[in-house]
Short mmCIF file of C-alpha atoms in Angstrom, two decimals:
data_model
loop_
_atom_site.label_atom_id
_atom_site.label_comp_id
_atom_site.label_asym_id
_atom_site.label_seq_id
_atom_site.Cartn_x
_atom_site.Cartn_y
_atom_site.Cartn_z
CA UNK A 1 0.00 0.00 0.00
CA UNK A 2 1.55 3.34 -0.78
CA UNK A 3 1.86 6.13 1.65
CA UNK A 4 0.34 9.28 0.82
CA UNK A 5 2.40 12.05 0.91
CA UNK A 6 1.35 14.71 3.72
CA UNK A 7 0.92 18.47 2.93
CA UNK A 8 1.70 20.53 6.09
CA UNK A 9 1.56 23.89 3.83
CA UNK A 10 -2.70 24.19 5.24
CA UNK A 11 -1.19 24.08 8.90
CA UNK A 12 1.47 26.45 8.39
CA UNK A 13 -0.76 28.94 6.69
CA UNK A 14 -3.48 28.68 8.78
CA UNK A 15 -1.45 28.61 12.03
CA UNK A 16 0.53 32.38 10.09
CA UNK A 17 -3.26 33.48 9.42
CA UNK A 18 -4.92 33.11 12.12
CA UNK A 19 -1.51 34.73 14.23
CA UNK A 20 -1.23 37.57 11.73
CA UNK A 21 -4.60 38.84 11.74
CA UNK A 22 -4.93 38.97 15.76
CA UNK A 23 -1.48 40.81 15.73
CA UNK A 24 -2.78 43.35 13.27
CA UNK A 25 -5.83 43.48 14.92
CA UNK A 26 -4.44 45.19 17.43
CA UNK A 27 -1.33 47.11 15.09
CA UNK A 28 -4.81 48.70 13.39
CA UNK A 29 -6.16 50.03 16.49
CA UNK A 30 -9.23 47.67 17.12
CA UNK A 31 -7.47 45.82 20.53
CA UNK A 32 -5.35 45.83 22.57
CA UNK A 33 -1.79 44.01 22.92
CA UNK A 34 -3.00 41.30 25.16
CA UNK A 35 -2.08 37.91 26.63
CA UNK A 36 -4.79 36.30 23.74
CA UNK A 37 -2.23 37.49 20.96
CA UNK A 38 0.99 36.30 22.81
CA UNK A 39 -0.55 32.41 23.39
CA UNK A 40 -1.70 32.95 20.02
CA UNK A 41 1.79 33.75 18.88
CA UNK A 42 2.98 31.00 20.89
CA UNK A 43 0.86 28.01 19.99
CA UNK A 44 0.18 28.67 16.11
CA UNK A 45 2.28 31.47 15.35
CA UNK A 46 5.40 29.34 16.74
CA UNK A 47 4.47 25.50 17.11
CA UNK A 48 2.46 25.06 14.38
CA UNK A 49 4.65 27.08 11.79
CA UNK A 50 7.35 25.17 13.57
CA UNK A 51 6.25 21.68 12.74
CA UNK A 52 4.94 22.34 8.83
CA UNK A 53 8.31 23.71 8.35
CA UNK A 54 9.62 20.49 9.82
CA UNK A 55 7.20 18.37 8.01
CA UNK A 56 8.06 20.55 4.77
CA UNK A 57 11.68 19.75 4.98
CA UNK A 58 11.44 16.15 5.28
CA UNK A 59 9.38 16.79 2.14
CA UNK A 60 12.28 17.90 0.23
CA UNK A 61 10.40 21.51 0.10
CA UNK A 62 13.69 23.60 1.08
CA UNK A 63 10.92 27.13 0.18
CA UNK A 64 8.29 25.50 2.62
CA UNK A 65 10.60 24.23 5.37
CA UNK A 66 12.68 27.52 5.62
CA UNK A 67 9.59 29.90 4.76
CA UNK A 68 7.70 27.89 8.05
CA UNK A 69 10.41 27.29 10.20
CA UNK A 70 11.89 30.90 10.09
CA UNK A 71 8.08 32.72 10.44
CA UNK A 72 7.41 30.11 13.24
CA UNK A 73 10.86 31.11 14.84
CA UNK A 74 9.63 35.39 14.34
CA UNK A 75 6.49 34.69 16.24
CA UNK A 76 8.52 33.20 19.71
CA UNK A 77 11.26 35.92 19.45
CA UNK A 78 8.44 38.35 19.33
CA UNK A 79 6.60 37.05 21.94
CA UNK A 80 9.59 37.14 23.48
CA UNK A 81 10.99 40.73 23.04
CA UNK A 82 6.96 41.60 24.41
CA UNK A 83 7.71 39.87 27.91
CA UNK A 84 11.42 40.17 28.25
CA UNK A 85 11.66 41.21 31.84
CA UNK A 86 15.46 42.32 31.28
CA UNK A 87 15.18 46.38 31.70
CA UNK A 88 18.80 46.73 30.78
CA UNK A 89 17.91 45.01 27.56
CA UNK A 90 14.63 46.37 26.74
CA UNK A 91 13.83 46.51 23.05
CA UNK A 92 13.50 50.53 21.88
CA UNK A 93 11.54 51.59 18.81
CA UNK A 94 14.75 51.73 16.76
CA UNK A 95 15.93 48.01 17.36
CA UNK A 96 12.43 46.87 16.81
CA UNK A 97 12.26 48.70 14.12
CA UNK A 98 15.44 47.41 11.99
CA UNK A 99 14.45 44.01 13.61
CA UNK A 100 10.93 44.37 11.51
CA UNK A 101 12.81 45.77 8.46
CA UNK A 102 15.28 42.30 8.75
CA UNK A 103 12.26 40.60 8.30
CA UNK A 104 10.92 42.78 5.21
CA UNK A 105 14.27 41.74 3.41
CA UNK A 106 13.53 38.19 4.09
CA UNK A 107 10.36 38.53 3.10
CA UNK A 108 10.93 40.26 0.00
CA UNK A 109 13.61 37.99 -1.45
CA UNK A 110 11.33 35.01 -0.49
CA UNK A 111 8.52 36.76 -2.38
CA UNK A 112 10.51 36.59 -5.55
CA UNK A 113 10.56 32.16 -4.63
CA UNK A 114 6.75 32.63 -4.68
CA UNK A 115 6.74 33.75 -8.23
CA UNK A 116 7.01 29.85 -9.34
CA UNK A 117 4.12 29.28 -6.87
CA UNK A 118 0.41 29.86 -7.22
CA UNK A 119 -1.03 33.27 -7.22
CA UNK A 120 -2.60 33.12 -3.93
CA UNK A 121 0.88 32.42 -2.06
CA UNK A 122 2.40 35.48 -3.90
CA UNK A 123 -0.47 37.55 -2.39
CA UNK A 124 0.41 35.97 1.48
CA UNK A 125 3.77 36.73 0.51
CA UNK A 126 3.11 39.91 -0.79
CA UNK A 127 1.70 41.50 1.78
CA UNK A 128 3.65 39.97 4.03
CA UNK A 129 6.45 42.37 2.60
CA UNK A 130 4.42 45.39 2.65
CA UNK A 131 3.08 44.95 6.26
CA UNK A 132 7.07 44.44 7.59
CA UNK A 133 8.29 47.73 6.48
CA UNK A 134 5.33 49.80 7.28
CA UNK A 135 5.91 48.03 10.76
CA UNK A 136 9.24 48.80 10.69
CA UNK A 137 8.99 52.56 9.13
CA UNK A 138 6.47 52.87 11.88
CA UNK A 139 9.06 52.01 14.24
CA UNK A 140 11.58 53.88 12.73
CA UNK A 141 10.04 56.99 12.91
CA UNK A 142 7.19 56.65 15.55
CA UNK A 143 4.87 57.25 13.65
CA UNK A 144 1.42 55.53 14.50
CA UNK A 145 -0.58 56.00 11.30
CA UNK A 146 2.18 54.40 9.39
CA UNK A 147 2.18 51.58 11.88
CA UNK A 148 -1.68 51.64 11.99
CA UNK A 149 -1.86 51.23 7.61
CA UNK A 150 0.64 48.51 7.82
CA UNK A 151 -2.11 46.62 10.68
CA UNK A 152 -4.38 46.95 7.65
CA UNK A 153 -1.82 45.39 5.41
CA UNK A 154 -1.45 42.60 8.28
CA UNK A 155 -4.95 42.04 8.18
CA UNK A 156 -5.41 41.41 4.31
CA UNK A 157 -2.27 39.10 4.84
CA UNK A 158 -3.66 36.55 7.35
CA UNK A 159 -6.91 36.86 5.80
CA UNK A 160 -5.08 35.47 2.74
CA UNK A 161 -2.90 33.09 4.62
CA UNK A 162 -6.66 31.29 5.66
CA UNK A 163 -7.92 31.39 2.61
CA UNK A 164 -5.08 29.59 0.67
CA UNK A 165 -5.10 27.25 3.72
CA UNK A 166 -8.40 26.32 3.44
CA UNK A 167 -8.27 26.25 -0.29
CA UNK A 168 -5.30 23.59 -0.36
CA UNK A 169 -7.38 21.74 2.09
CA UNK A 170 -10.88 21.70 0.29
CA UNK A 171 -9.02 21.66 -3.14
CA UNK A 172 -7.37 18.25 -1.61
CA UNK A 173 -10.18 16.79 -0.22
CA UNK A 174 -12.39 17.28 -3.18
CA UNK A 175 -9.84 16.51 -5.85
CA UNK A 176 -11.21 19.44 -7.65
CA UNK A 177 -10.78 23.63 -7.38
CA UNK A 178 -13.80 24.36 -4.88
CA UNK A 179 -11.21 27.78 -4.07
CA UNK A 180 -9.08 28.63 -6.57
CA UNK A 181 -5.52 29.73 -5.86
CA UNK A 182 -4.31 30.91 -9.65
CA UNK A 183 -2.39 28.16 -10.02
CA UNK A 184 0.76 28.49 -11.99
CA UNK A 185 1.25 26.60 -15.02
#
């Protein structure tokens, strides 16, 4: 009997999704920086990313694995730099700020990998970008509108993140495009 070959992609997307739109929930202005957010960050942010990235590279998916395992590794050192109880080492707006734009540059070079991948992922990707450097140009300059457009940006991001999660699932399950995803040919 052959083994069918596992997609952990759904997980990882859904477990970025669901992570990115609470965060930007609050980077928006509609709540507030909370506990909810942090276990949030913690559990599917961080573990579940964590393991699809894991499950991706034993795949062979080198994009997948690093793409997971690197996002699921952002969400704990967030988390982290939010309850860090070390004063002398306090994060500042500017350090958070090049921290977010580190992240943009990843981001954007593994936005040009998603341009081989279906359209869907290149708008998670995407926006992804766009909301890390209006984070960290919000940082950068303290400016809260800047950081308040880019929880906008966040938003359409994880909302697209659960979309093309639940699309690879029902897609899967039904053997047939029930969501499409613009897949590349």
């Amino acid at each position: 009997m052959e083994t069918k070959k596992i997609n952990p992609a759904p997980l990882g997307l859904l477990g970025f999704g669901m992570t990115t739109i609470l965060l930007n929930l609050h980077n928006a202005g509609f709540i507030e920086l909370s506990v909810v957010i942090m276990a949030m960050g913690i559990a599917m942010g961080g573990l579940a990313q964590l393991i699809a990235g894991i499950l991706e590279f034993k795949n062979g998916n080198t994009f997948g694995g690093v793409a997971f395992t690197a996002y699921g590794c952002f969400w704990w050192s967030l988390v982290y730099i939010w309850t860090n109880p070390n004063k002398v080492l306090a994060a500042d707006s500017t350090s958070v700020g090049m921290y977010l734009l580190l992240w943009g540059i990843f981001t954007a070079f593994m936005f040009i990998g998603t341009l081989k991948h279906d359209r869907a992922t290149q708008v998670v990707f995407g926006t992804l970008a766009l909301l890390f450097i209006f984070l960290a140009i919000g940082d950068l300059s303290e400016t809260k509108i800047i950081t308040t457009i880019g929880g906008y940006i966040g938003i359409l991001c994880g909302a697209s993140a659960m979309y093309t999660s639940a699309a690879k699932i029902l897609n899967a399950e039904y053997e047939k495009v029930i969501l499409p995803i613009g897949n590349k040919h």
